[in-house]
GROMACS .gro file of C-alpha atoms in nm:
model
  267
    1UNK     CA    1  -1.192 -10.309   1.823
    2UNK     CA    2  -1.542 -10.186   1.741
    3UNK     CA    3  -1.438  -9.822   1.791
    4UNK     CA    4  -1.169  -9.862   1.524
    5UNK     CA    5  -1.432  -9.974   1.273
    6UNK     CA    6  -1.660  -9.688   1.371
    7UNK     CA    7  -1.380  -9.433   1.331
    8UNK     CA    8  -1.319  -9.558   0.979
    9UNK     CA    9  -1.683  -9.496   0.899
   10UNK     CA   10  -1.661  -9.142   1.037
   11UNK     CA   11  -1.359  -9.065   0.820
   12UNK     CA   12  -1.520  -9.198   0.504
   13UNK     CA   13  -1.866  -9.050   0.556
   14UNK     CA   14  -1.950  -8.723   0.380
   15UNK     CA   15  -2.105  -8.485   0.631
   16UNK     CA   16  -2.354  -8.302   0.412
   17UNK     CA   17  -2.535  -7.985   0.509
   18UNK     CA   18  -2.859  -8.184   0.533
   19UNK     CA   19  -2.701  -8.430   0.775
   20UNK     CA   20  -2.569  -8.156   1.003
   21UNK     CA   21  -2.900  -7.970   0.985
   22UNK     CA   22  -3.086  -8.285   1.087
   23UNK     CA   23  -2.860  -8.327   1.391
   24UNK     CA   24  -2.916  -7.963   1.490
   25UNK     CA   25  -3.293  -7.997   1.463
   26UNK     CA   26  -3.300  -8.317   1.669
   27UNK     CA   27  -3.083  -8.167   1.942
   28UNK     CA   28  -3.286  -7.845   1.942
   29UNK     CA   29  -3.612  -8.027   2.004
   30UNK     CA   30  -3.441  -8.249   2.260
   31UNK     CA   31  -3.347  -7.934   2.452
   32UNK     CA   32  -3.720  -7.870   2.503
   33UNK     CA   33  -3.779  -8.204   2.669
   34UNK     CA   34  -3.888  -8.157   3.032
   35UNK     CA   35  -3.628  -8.216   3.300
   36UNK     CA   36  -3.650  -8.533   3.504
   37UNK     CA   37  -3.707  -8.438   3.864
   38UNK     CA   38  -3.664  -8.628   4.192
   39UNK     CA   39  -3.440  -8.888   4.032
   40UNK     CA   40  -3.475  -9.228   4.206
   41UNK     CA   41  -3.643  -9.060   4.497
   42UNK     CA   42  -3.384  -8.789   4.559
   43UNK     CA   43  -3.570  -8.464   4.616
   44UNK     CA   44  -3.442  -8.174   4.408
   45UNK     CA   45  -3.242  -8.387   4.164
   46UNK     CA   46  -3.301  -8.275   3.804
   47UNK     CA   47  -3.170  -8.402   3.473
   48UNK     CA   48  -3.181  -8.213   3.145
   49UNK     CA   49  -3.171  -8.455   2.852
   50UNK     CA   50  -2.986  -8.209   2.629
   51UNK     CA   51  -2.669  -8.262   2.834
   52UNK     CA   52  -2.672  -8.624   2.726
   53UNK     CA   53  -2.706  -8.509   2.364
   54UNK     CA   54  -2.386  -8.309   2.405
   55UNK     CA   55  -2.183  -8.627   2.454
   56UNK     CA   56  -2.392  -8.805   2.193
   57UNK     CA   57  -2.322  -8.545   1.924
   58UNK     CA   58  -1.950  -8.558   1.995
   59UNK     CA   59  -1.939  -8.936   1.961
   60UNK     CA   60  -2.149  -8.936   1.645
   61UNK     CA   61  -1.995  -8.641   1.465
   62UNK     CA   62  -1.651  -8.595   1.618
   63UNK     CA   63  -1.511  -8.305   1.823
   64UNK     CA   64  -1.555  -8.034   1.556
   65UNK     CA   65  -1.895  -8.097   1.399
   66UNK     CA   66  -2.035  -8.235   1.723
   67UNK     CA   67  -1.947  -7.915   1.907
   68UNK     CA   68  -2.096  -7.700   1.629
   69UNK     CA   69  -2.422  -7.896   1.631
   70UNK     CA   70  -2.454  -7.880   2.009
   71UNK     CA   71  -2.368  -7.508   2.028
   72UNK     CA   72  -2.606  -7.408   1.747
   73UNK     CA   73  -2.904  -7.607   1.872
   74UNK     CA   74  -2.868  -7.514   2.240
   75UNK     CA   75  -2.807  -7.147   2.156
   76UNK     CA   76  -3.125  -7.150   1.949
   77UNK     CA   77  -3.314  -7.291   2.245
   78UNK     CA   78  -3.158  -7.035   2.479
   79UNK     CA   79  -3.252  -6.737   2.259
   80UNK     CA   80  -3.608  -6.858   2.199
   81UNK     CA   81  -3.671  -6.944   2.563
   82UNK     CA   82  -3.513  -6.621   2.688
   83UNK     CA   83  -3.710  -6.403   2.449
   84UNK     CA   84  -3.390  -6.283   2.282
   85UNK     CA   85  -3.238  -6.140   2.603
   86UNK     CA   86  -3.122  -6.426   2.827
   87UNK     CA   87  -2.882  -6.364   3.114
   88UNK     CA   88  -2.508  -6.418   3.089
   89UNK     CA   89  -2.512  -6.764   3.245
   90UNK     CA   90  -2.771  -6.897   3.000
   91UNK     CA   91  -2.576  -6.747   2.711
   92UNK     CA   92  -2.275  -6.947   2.827
   93UNK     CA   93  -2.472  -7.272   2.848
   94UNK     CA   94  -2.430  -7.356   2.476
   95UNK     CA   95  -2.052  -7.332   2.519
   96UNK     CA   96  -2.069  -7.582   2.804
   97UNK     CA   97  -2.263  -7.834   2.595
   98UNK     CA   98  -2.030  -7.776   2.299
   99UNK     CA   99  -1.734  -7.846   2.529
  100UNK     CA  100  -1.900  -8.173   2.627
  101UNK     CA  101  -1.928  -8.266   2.258
  102UNK     CA  102  -1.563  -8.176   2.201
  103UNK     CA  103  -1.441  -8.393   2.489
  104UNK     CA  104  -1.652  -8.690   2.379
  105UNK     CA  105  -1.546  -8.643   2.017
  106UNK     CA  106  -1.177  -8.635   2.111
  107UNK     CA  107  -1.218  -8.962   2.300
  108UNK     CA  108  -1.392  -9.143   2.014
  109UNK     CA  109  -1.137  -9.023   1.758
  110UNK     CA  110  -0.841  -9.153   1.961
  111UNK     CA  111  -0.732  -8.812   2.092
  112UNK     CA  112  -0.780  -8.910   2.453
  113UNK     CA  113  -0.485  -8.706   2.580
  114UNK     CA  114  -0.642  -8.384   2.452
  115UNK     CA  115  -0.975  -8.478   2.610
  116UNK     CA  116  -0.810  -8.549   2.946
  117UNK     CA  117  -0.616  -8.222   2.923
  118UNK     CA  118  -0.936  -8.019   2.875
  119UNK     CA  119  -1.103  -8.202   3.161
  120UNK     CA  120  -0.801  -8.163   3.387
  121UNK     CA  121  -0.781  -7.789   3.318
  122UNK     CA  122  -1.146  -7.751   3.421
  123UNK     CA  123  -1.074  -7.925   3.750
  124UNK     CA  124  -0.786  -7.684   3.815
  125UNK     CA  125  -1.000  -7.383   3.721
  126UNK     CA  126  -1.246  -7.475   3.995
  127UNK     CA  127  -0.981  -7.388   4.255
  128UNK     CA  128  -0.932  -7.040   4.111
  129UNK     CA  129  -1.266  -6.933   4.254
  130UNK     CA  130  -1.303  -6.852   4.626
  131UNK     CA  131  -1.590  -7.101   4.640
  132UNK     CA  132  -1.371  -7.367   4.484
  133UNK     CA  133  -1.103  -7.318   4.747
  134UNK     CA  134  -1.364  -7.339   5.021
  135UNK     CA  135  -1.545  -7.646   4.886
  136UNK     CA  136  -1.223  -7.804   4.763
  137UNK     CA  137  -1.377  -8.151   4.768
  138UNK     CA  138  -1.664  -8.060   4.533
  139UNK     CA  139  -1.504  -8.210   4.216
  140UNK     CA  140  -1.422  -8.539   4.392
  141UNK     CA  141  -1.618  -8.739   4.137
  142UNK     CA  142  -1.452  -8.554   3.849
  143UNK     CA  143  -1.110  -8.652   3.982
  144UNK     CA  144  -1.215  -9.017   4.021
  145UNK     CA  145  -1.357  -9.020   3.668
  146UNK     CA  146  -1.039  -8.870   3.522
  147UNK     CA  147  -0.828  -9.128   3.706
  148UNK     CA  148  -1.052  -9.414   3.598
  149UNK     CA  149  -1.042  -9.302   3.235
  150UNK     CA  150  -0.665  -9.263   3.248
  151UNK     CA  151  -0.612  -9.614   3.388
  152UNK     CA  152  -0.864  -9.775   3.156
  153UNK     CA  153  -0.732  -9.596   2.848
  154UNK     CA  154  -0.375  -9.717   2.899
  155UNK     CA  155  -0.438 -10.056   3.056
  156UNK     CA  156  -0.767 -10.207   2.942
  157UNK     CA  157  -0.908 -10.022   2.640
  158UNK     CA  158  -0.769 -10.258   2.374
  159UNK     CA  159  -0.897 -10.576   2.539
  160UNK     CA  160  -1.157 -10.777   2.353
  161UNK     CA  161  -1.514 -10.807   2.473
  162UNK     CA  162  -1.824 -10.591   2.469
  163UNK     CA  163  -1.789 -10.514   2.839
  164UNK     CA  164  -1.457 -10.335   2.785
  165UNK     CA  165  -1.590 -10.151   2.482
  166UNK     CA  166  -1.900 -10.031   2.663
  167UNK     CA  167  -1.692  -9.928   2.965
  168UNK     CA  168  -1.473  -9.710   2.743
  169UNK     CA  169  -1.780  -9.542   2.592
  170UNK     CA  170  -1.934  -9.493   2.938
  171UNK     CA  171  -1.619  -9.334   3.081
  172UNK     CA  172  -1.580  -9.110   2.775
  173UNK     CA  173  -1.944  -8.997   2.796
  174UNK     CA  174  -1.914  -8.946   3.172
  175UNK     CA  175  -1.603  -8.731   3.136
  176UNK     CA  176  -1.775  -8.524   2.865
  177UNK     CA  177  -2.089  -8.471   3.070
  178UNK     CA  178  -1.890  -8.388   3.383
  179UNK     CA  179  -1.696  -8.130   3.178
  180UNK     CA  180  -2.027  -7.955   3.107
  181UNK     CA  181  -2.119  -7.983   3.475
  182UNK     CA  182  -1.794  -7.838   3.608
  183UNK     CA  183  -1.787  -7.555   3.353
  184UNK     CA  184  -2.139  -7.462   3.461
  185UNK     CA  185  -2.047  -7.482   3.830
  186UNK     CA  186  -1.744  -7.256   3.782
  187UNK     CA  187  -1.947  -6.998   3.590
  188UNK     CA  188  -2.229  -7.004   3.845
  189UNK     CA  189  -1.982  -6.958   4.131
  190UNK     CA  190  -1.830  -6.654   3.958
  191UNK     CA  191  -2.143  -6.489   3.818
  192UNK     CA  192  -2.386  -6.544   4.104
  193UNK     CA  193  -2.146  -6.557   4.400
  194UNK     CA  194  -2.330  -6.863   4.530
  195UNK     CA  195  -2.263  -6.967   4.890
  196UNK     CA  196  -2.043  -7.275   4.935
  197UNK     CA  197  -2.327  -7.451   5.116
  198UNK     CA  198  -2.525  -7.463   4.793
  199UNK     CA  199  -2.254  -7.665   4.620
  200UNK     CA  200  -2.203  -7.882   4.926
  201UNK     CA  201  -2.573  -7.972   4.928
  202UNK     CA  202  -2.553  -8.147   4.590
  203UNK     CA  203  -2.217  -8.317   4.634
  204UNK     CA  204  -2.375  -8.663   4.656
  205UNK     CA  205  -2.651  -8.596   4.404
  206UNK     CA  206  -2.467  -8.478   4.094
  207UNK     CA  207  -2.272  -8.805   4.044
  208UNK     CA  208  -2.600  -8.997   4.018
  209UNK     CA  209  -2.736  -8.744   3.769
  210UNK     CA  210  -2.427  -8.751   3.550
  211UNK     CA  211  -2.390  -9.131   3.556
  212UNK     CA  212  -2.750  -9.164   3.439
  213UNK     CA  213  -2.693  -8.920   3.153
  214UNK     CA  214  -2.365  -9.084   3.053
  215UNK     CA  215  -2.520  -9.431   3.061
  216UNK     CA  216  -2.795  -9.318   2.824
  217UNK     CA  217  -2.548  -9.166   2.575
  218UNK     CA  218  -2.306  -9.461   2.594
  219UNK     CA  219  -2.588  -9.713   2.546
  220UNK     CA  220  -2.710  -9.543   2.228
  221UNK     CA  221  -2.360  -9.524   2.080
  222UNK     CA  222  -2.280  -9.883   2.179
  223UNK     CA  223  -2.595 -10.016   2.013
  224UNK     CA  224  -2.519  -9.813   1.700
  225UNK     CA  225  -2.159  -9.936   1.683
  226UNK     CA  226  -2.258 -10.301   1.731
  227UNK     CA  227  -2.523 -10.262   1.460
  228UNK     CA  228  -2.270 -10.108   1.222
  229UNK     CA  229  -2.020 -10.383   1.295
  230UNK     CA  230  -2.273 -10.656   1.226
  231UNK     CA  231  -2.373 -10.484   0.902
  232UNK     CA  232  -2.011 -10.464   0.793
  233UNK     CA  233  -1.941 -10.826   0.878
  234UNK     CA  234  -2.233 -10.934   0.660
  235UNK     CA  235  -2.121 -10.714   0.371
  236UNK     CA  236  -1.952 -10.886   0.076
  237UNK     CA  237  -1.754 -10.569   0.007
  238UNK     CA  238  -1.612 -10.574   0.358
  239UNK     CA  239  -1.506 -10.938   0.327
  240UNK     CA  240  -1.346 -10.869  -0.011
  241UNK     CA  241  -1.142 -10.588   0.140
  242UNK     CA  242  -1.036 -10.811   0.427
  243UNK     CA  243  -0.918 -11.076   0.180
  244UNK     CA  244  -0.725 -10.814  -0.018
  245UNK     CA  245  -0.558 -10.689   0.299
  246UNK     CA  246  -0.454 -11.043   0.393
  247UNK     CA  247  -0.313 -11.105   0.046
  248UNK     CA  248  -0.110 -10.785   0.067
  249UNK     CA  249   0.029 -10.892   0.406
  250UNK     CA  250   0.128 -11.232   0.267
  251UNK     CA  251   0.295 -11.078  -0.039
  252UNK     CA  252   0.489 -10.835   0.179
  253UNK     CA  253   0.603 -11.122   0.397
  254UNK     CA  254   0.714 -11.328   0.093
  255UNK     CA  255   0.904 -11.032  -0.049
  256UNK     CA  256   1.083 -10.980   0.283
  257UNK     CA  257   1.187 -11.346   0.294
  258UNK     CA  258   1.300 -11.329  -0.068
  259UNK     CA  259   1.521 -11.027   0.005
  260UNK     CA  260   1.681 -11.207   0.299
  261UNK     CA  261   1.754 -11.519   0.090
  262UNK     CA  262   1.903 -11.311  -0.190
  263UNK     CA  263   2.135 -11.138   0.054
  264UNK     CA  264   2.247 -11.476   0.190
  265UNK     CA  265   2.320 -11.603  -0.165
  266UNK     CA  266   2.529 -11.299  -0.244
  267UNK     CA  267   2.742 -11.369   0.060
   0.00000   0.00000   0.00000
């Protein structure tokens, strides 16, 4: 699977200070991009591109470094924009984006159970708030996404074909971005005591927002992975290693057969 090849590259790549710094700078400037408003004609719908970068950083750098990059860059944006004294909610925003990176990073590094656990806990935390118990159906799309990821991860993930690979990336990015969304919703409900009607008013809008963000992140990662795979397949070094691996498998098989024959002779 393409993700297996990509994970091998992550493990072998040296994450230098310059590389991490570059990712922080890119994400920081991305956080200043203007929000997209009135998405596909829906009045009041807004998308901040930095949320998509949260999932992107996690998939590119893994759960640890991805979360650090997202937190550092978004916190820098928050402090600069807030003049050094932002409110509590905006100070929490970098943690939300970092959580998104962690969830996406866990998915791409084959720690899907941990990612689903974090996401599931967030869904449960929603019902701790009075607003959550009133608008109990608010995280309906989160529940569907968790269920879809669970089924796909255990039933379809290892199937061949670009469609299955892209679907896995899309579901992972969607779960990561929805983690950011639900963490923000819980905090807003607690800090601002928002009326339930406010959450109910966006119950059909936020899925469209988050799918759009997830599709953008998944598309970038998918293109990168396919490019890396094609580069590896054209590499002489890669083919040499494949030949060596096949030779080792054949030798192991021959040795096993030899041991069996020797045991039969001794009998």
